[in-house]
PDB file of C-alpha atoms in Angstrom:
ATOM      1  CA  UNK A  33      48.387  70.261 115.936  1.00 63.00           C
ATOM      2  CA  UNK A  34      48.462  66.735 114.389  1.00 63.00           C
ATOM      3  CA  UNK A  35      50.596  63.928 116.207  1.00 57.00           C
ATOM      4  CA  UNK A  36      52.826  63.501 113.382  1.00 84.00           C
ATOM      5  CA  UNK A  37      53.896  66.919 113.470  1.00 82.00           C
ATOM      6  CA  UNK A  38      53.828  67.619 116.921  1.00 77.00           C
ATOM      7  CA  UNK A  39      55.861  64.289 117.652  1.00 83.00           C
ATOM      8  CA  UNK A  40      58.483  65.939 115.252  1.00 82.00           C
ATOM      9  CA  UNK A  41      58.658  69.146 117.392  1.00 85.00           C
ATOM     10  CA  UNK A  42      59.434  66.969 120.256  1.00 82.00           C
ATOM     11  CA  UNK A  43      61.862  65.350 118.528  1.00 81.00           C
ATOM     12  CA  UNK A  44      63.637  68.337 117.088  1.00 83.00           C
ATOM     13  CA  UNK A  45      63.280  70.349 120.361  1.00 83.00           C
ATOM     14  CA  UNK A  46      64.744  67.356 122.486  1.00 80.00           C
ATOM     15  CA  UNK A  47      67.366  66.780 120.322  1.00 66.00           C
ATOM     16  CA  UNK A  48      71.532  68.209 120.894  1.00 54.00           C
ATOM     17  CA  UNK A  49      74.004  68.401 118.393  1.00 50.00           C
ATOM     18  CA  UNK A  50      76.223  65.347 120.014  1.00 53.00           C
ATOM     19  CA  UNK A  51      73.060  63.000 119.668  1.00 54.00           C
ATOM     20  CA  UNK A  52      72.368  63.798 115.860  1.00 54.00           C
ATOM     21  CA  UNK A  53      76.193  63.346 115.343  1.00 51.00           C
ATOM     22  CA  UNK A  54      76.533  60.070 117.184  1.00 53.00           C
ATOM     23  CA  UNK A  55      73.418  58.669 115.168  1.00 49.00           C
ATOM     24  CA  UNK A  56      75.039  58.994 111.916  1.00 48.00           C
ATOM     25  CA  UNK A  57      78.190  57.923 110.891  1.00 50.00           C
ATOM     26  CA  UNK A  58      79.795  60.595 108.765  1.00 54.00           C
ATOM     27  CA  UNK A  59      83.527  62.038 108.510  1.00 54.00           C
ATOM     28  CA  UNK A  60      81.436  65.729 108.184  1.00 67.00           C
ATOM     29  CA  UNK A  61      79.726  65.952 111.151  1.00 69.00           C
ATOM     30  CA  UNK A  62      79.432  69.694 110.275  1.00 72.00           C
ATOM     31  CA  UNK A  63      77.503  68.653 107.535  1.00 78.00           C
ATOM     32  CA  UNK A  64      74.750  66.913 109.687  1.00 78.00           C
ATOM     33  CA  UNK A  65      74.630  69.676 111.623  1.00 78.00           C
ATOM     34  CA  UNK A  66      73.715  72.182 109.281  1.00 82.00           C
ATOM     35  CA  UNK A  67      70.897  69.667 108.345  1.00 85.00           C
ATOM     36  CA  UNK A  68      69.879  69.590 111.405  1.00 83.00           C
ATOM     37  CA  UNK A  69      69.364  73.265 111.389  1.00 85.00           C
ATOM     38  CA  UNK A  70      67.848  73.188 107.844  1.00 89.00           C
ATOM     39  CA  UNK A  71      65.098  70.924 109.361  1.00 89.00           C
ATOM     40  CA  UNK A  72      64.510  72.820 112.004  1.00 90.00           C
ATOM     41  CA  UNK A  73      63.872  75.856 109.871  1.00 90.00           C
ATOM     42  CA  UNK A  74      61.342  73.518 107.990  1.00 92.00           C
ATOM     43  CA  UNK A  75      59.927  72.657 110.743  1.00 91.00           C
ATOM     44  CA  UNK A  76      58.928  76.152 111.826  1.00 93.00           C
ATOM     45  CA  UNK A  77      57.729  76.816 108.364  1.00 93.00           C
ATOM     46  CA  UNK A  78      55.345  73.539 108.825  1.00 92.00           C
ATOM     47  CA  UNK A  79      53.833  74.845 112.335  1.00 94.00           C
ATOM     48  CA  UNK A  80      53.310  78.328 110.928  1.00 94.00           C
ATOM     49  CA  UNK A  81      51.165  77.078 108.037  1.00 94.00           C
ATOM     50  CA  UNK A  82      49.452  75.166 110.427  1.00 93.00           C
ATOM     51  CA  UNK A  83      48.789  77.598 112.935  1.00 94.00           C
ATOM     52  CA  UNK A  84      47.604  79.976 109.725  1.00 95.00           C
ATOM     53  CA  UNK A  85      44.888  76.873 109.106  1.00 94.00           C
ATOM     54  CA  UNK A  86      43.766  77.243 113.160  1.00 95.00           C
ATOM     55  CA  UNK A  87      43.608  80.652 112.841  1.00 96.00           C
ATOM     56  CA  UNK A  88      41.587  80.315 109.871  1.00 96.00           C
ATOM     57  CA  UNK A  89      39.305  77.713 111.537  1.00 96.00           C
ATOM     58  CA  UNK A  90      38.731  79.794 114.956  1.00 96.00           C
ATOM     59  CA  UNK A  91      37.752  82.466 112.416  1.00 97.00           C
ATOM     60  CA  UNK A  92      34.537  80.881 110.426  1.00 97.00           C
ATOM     61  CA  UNK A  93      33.846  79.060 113.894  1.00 97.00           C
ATOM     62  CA  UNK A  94      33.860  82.780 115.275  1.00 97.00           C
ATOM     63  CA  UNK A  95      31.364  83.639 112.262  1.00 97.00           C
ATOM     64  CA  UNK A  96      29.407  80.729 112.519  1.00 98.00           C
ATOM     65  CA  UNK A  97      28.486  81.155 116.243  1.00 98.00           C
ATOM     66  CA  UNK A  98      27.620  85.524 115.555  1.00 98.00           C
ATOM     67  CA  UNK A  99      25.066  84.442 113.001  1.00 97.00           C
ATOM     68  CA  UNK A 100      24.038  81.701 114.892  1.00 97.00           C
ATOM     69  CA  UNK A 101      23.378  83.361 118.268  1.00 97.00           C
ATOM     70  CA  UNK A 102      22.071  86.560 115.586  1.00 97.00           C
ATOM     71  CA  UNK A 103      19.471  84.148 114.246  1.00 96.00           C
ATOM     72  CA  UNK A 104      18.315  82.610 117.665  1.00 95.00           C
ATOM     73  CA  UNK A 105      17.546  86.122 118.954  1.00 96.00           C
ATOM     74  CA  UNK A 106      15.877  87.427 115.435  1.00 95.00           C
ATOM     75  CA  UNK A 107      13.664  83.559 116.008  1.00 93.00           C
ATOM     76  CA  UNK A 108      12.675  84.494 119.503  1.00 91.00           C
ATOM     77  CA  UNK A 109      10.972  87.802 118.492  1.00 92.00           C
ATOM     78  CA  UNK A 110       9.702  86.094 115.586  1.00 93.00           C
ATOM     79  CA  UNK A 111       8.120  83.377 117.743  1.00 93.00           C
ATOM     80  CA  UNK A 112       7.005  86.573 120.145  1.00 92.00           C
ATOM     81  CA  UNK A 113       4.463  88.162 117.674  1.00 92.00           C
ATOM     82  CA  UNK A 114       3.332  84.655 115.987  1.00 92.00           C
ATOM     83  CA  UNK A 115       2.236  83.865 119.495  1.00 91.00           C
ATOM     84  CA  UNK A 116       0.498  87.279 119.844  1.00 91.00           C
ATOM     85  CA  UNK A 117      -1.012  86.724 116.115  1.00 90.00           C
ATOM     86  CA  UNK A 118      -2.318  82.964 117.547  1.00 90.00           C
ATOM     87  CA  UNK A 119      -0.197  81.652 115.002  1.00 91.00           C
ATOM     88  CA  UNK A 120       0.886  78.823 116.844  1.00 90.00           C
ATOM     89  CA  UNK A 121       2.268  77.018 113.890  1.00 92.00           C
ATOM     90  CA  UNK A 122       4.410  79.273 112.921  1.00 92.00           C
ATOM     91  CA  UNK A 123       5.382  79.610 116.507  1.00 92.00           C
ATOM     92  CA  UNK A 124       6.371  75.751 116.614  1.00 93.00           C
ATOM     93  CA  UNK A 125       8.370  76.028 113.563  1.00 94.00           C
ATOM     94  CA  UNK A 126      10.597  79.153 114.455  1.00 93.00           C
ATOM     95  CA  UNK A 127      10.838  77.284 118.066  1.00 95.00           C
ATOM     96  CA  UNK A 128      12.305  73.888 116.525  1.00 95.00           C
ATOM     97  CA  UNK A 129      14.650  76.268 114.336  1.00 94.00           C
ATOM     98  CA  UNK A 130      15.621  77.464 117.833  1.00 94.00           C
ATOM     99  CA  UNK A 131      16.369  74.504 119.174  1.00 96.00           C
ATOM    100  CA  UNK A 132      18.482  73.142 115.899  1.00 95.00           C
ATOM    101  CA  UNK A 133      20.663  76.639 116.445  1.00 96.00           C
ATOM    102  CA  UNK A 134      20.853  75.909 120.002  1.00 95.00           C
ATOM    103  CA  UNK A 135      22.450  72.404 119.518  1.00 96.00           C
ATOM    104  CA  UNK A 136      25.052  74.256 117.508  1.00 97.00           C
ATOM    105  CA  UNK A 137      26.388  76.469 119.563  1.00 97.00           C
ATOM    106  CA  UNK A 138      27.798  74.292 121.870  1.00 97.00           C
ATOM    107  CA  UNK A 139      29.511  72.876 118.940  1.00 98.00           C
ATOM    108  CA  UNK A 140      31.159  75.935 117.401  1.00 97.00           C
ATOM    109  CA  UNK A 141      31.817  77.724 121.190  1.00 97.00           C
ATOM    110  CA  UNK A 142      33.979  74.594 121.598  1.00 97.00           C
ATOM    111  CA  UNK A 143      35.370  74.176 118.030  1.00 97.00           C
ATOM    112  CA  UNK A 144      36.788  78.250 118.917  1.00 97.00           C
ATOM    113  CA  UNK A 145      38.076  77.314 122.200  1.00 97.00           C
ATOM    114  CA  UNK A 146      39.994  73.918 121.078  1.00 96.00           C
ATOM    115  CA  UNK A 147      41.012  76.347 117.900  1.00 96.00           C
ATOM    116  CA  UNK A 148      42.459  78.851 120.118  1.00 96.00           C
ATOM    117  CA  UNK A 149      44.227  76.406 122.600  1.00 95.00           C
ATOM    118  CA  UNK A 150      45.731  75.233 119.061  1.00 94.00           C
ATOM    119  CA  UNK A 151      46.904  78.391 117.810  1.00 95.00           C
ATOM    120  CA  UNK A 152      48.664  78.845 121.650  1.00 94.00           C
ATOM    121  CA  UNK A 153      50.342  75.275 121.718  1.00 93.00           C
ATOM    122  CA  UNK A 154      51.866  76.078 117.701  1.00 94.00           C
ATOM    123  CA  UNK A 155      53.036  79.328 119.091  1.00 94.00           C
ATOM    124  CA  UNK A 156      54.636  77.674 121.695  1.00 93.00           C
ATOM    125  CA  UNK A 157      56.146  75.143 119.495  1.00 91.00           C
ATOM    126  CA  UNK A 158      57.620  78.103 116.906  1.00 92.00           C
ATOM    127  CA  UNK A 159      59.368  79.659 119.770  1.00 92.00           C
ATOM    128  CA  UNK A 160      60.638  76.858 121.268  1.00 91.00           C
ATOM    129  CA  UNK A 161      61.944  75.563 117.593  1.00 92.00           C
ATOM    130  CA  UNK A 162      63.181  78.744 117.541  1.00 90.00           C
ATOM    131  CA  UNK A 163      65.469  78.642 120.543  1.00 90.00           C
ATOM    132  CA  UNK A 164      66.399  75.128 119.830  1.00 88.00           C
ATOM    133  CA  UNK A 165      67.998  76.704 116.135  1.00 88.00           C
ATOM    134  CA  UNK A 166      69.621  79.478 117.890  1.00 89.00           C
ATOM    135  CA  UNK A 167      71.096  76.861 120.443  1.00 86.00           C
ATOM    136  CA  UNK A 168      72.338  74.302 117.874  1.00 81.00           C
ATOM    137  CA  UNK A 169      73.864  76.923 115.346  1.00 85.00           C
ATOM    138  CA  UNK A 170      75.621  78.427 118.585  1.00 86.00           C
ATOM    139  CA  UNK A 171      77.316  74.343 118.649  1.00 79.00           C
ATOM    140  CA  UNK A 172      77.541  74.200 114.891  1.00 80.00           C
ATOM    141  CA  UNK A 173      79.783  77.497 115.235  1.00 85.00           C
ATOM    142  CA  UNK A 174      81.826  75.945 118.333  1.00 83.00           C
ATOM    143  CA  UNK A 175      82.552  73.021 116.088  1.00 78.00           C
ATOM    144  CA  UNK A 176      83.548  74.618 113.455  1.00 80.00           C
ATOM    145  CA  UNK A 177      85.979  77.052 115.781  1.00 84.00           C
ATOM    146  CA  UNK A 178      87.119  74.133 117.168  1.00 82.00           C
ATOM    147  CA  UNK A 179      87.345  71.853 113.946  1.00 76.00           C
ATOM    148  CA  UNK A 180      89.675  75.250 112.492  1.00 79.00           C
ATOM    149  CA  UNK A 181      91.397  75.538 115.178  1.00 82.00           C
ATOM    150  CA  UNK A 182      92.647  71.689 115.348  1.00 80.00           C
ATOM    151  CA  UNK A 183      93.661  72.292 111.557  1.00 78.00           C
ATOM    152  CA  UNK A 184      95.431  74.877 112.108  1.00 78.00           C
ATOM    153  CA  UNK A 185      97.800  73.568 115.370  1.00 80.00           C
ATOM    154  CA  UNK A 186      98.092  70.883 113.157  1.00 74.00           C
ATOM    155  CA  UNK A 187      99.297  72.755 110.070  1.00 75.00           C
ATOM    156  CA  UNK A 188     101.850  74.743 112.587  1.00 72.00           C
ATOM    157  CA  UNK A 189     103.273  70.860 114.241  1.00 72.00           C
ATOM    158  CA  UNK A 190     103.808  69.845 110.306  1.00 75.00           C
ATOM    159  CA  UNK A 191     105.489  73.217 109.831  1.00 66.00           C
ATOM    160  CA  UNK A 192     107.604  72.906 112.924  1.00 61.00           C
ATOM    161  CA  UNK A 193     108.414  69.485 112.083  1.00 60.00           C
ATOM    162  CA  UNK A 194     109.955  70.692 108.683  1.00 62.00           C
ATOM    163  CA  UNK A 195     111.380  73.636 110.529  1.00 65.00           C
ATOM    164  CA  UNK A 196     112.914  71.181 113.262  1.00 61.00           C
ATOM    165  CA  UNK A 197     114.669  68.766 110.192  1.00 58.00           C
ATOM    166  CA  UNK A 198     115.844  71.509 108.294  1.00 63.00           C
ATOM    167  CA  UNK A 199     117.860  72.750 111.140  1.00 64.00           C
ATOM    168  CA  UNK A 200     119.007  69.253 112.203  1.00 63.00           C
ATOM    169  CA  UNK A 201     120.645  69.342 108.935  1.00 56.00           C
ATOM    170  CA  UNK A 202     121.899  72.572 108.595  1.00 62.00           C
ATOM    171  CA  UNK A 203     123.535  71.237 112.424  1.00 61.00           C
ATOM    172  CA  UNK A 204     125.087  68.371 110.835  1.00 56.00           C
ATOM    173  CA  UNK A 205     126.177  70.455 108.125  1.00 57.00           C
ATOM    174  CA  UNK A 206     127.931  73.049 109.746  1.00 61.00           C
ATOM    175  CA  UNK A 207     129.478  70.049 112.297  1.00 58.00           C
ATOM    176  CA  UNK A 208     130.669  68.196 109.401  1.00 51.00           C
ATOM    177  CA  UNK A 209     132.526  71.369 107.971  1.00 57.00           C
ATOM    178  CA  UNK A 210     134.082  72.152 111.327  1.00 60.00           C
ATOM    179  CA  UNK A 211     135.465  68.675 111.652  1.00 56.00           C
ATOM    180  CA  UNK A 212     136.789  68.451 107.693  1.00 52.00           C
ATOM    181  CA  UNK A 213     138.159  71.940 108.564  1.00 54.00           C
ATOM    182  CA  UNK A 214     140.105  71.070 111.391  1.00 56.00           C
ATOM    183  CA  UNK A 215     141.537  67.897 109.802  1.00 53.00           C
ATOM    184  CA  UNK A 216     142.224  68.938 106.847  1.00 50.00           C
ATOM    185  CA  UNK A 217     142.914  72.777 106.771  1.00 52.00           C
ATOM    186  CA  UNK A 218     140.065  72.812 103.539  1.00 48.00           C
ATOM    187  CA  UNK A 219     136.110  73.783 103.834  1.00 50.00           C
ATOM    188  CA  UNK A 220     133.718  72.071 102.322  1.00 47.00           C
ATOM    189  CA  UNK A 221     132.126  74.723 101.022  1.00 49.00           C
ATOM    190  CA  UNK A 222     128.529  73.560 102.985  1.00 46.00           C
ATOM    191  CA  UNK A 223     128.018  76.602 104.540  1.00 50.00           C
ATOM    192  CA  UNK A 224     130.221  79.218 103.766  1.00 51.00           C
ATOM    193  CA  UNK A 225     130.696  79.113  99.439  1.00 52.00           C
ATOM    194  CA  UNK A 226     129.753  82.569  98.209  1.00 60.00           C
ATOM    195  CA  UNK A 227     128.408  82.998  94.394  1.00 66.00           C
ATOM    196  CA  UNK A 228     132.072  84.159  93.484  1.00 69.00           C
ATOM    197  CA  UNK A 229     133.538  81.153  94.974  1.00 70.00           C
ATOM    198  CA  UNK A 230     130.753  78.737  93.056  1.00 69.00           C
ATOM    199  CA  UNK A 231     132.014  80.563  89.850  1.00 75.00           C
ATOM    200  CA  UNK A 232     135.722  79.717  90.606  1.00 77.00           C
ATOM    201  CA  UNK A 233     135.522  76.330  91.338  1.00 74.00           C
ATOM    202  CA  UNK A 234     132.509  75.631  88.137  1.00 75.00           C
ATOM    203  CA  UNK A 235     135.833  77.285  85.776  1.00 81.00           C
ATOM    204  CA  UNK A 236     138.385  75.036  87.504  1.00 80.00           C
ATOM    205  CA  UNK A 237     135.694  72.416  86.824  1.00 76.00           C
ATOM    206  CA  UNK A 238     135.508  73.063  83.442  1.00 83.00           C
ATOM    207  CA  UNK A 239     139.237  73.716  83.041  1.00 85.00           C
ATOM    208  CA  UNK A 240     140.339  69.979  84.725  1.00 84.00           C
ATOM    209  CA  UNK A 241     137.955  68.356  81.974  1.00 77.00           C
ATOM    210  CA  UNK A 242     139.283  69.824  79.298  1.00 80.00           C
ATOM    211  CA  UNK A 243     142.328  69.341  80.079  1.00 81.00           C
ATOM    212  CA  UNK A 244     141.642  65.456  80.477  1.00 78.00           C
ATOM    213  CA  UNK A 245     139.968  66.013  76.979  1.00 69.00           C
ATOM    214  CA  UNK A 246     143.212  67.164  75.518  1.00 76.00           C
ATOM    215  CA  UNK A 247     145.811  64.139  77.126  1.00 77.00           C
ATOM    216  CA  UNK A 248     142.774  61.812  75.673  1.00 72.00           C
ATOM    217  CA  UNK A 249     143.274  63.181  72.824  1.00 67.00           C
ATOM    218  CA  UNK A 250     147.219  63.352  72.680  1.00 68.00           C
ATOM    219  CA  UNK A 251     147.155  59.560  73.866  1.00 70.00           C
ATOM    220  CA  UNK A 252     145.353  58.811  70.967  1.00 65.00           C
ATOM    221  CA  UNK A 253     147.580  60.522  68.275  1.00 62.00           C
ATOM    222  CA  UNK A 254     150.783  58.646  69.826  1.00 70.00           C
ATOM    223  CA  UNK A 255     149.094  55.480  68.826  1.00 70.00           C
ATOM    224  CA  UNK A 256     148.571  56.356  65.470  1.00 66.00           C
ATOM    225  CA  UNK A 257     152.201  57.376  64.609  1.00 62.00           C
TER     226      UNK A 257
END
């Protein structure tokens, strides 16, 4: 794994909700959250492709070393009947092939080894990214239960509120008729005036201004005569 990405693991893997809140200043802390998460799902996505390339690599390495260690045994019974034929020369040559395929192996053994430690450290990483998503969407969800739940106790005290004033005036309604009552002997109508009552007094309404129409009007015929 390269240091770049697997400093990032660290960092996502280390990381809590509260820190990657607290580093940013937002009024949707929600919002960085869910980023958070998004990253973290890119992040797995990045170590799989990279644990596809060690794979890949541990496989030709894999190869490499069968047809190597195939070829050194196929030289030394080569080198076997050159001897036998006194053909040293070609005995020498298949021997210094021998030795070039020998100074390989080493090589590719280790290049399979380092490959598969690779492939065991990105699996680590996926399932540790892994846990560290299911652990941070677990405090996205309490944040959002908890950001819902503030809204609504404070939708209910604005409710109650308008509850709690409506009555207050209804109170000083109803006090205000009882005192008017008792002085006077008359409602005010605040509480009590039923639809047929509203219709009475709109007609006497309408009756008193017409009658102040008509002495208008008779006032102003006296002054013409």
């Amino acid at each position: 794994m390269s240091e770049s990405l697997l400093s990032r693991v660290g960092r996502l893997v280390s990381g809590t909700a509260n820190s990657i809140v607290d580093t940013v200043e937002s009024t949707a802390p929600d919002i960085i959250m869910k980023q958070a998460v998004r990253e973290l799902d890119n992040a797995v996505e990045d170590v799989r492709d990279a644990l596809g390339k060690a794979a890949v690599k541990k496989h030709v390495a894999s190869q490499r070393l069968a047809e190597t260690n195939k070829s050194h045994e196929e030289l030394s019974e080569k080198i076997g009947i050159a001897l036998k034929a006194n053909e040293k020369d070609l005995a020498r040559a298949a021997v210094a092939r021998q030795m070039d395929l020998e100074a390989q192996i080493p090589i590719l053994e280790k290049t399979i080894a380092d490959a598969g430690d690779e492939e065991q450290e990105l699996n680590s990483s996926i399932l540790a990214l892994q846990g560290r998503k299911r652990e941070m969407t677990e405090q996205l969800d309490a944040y959002i239960a908890q950001k819902s739940a503030a809204l609504k106790q404070d939708a209910e005290e604005t409710a109650g509120g308008e509850r709690k004033l409506n009555s207050t005036v209804d109170n000083a309604n109803s006090a205000f008729e009882r005192a008017m009552k008792a002085a006077t002997g008359v409602s005010t109508g605040f509480n009590n005036t039923s639809a047929a009552d509203s219709a009475k007094l709109a007609k006497l309404d309408q009756m008193t201004r017409d009658h102040r129409v008509e002495e208008r009007l008779a006032a102003l015929e006296a002054e013409l005569e």
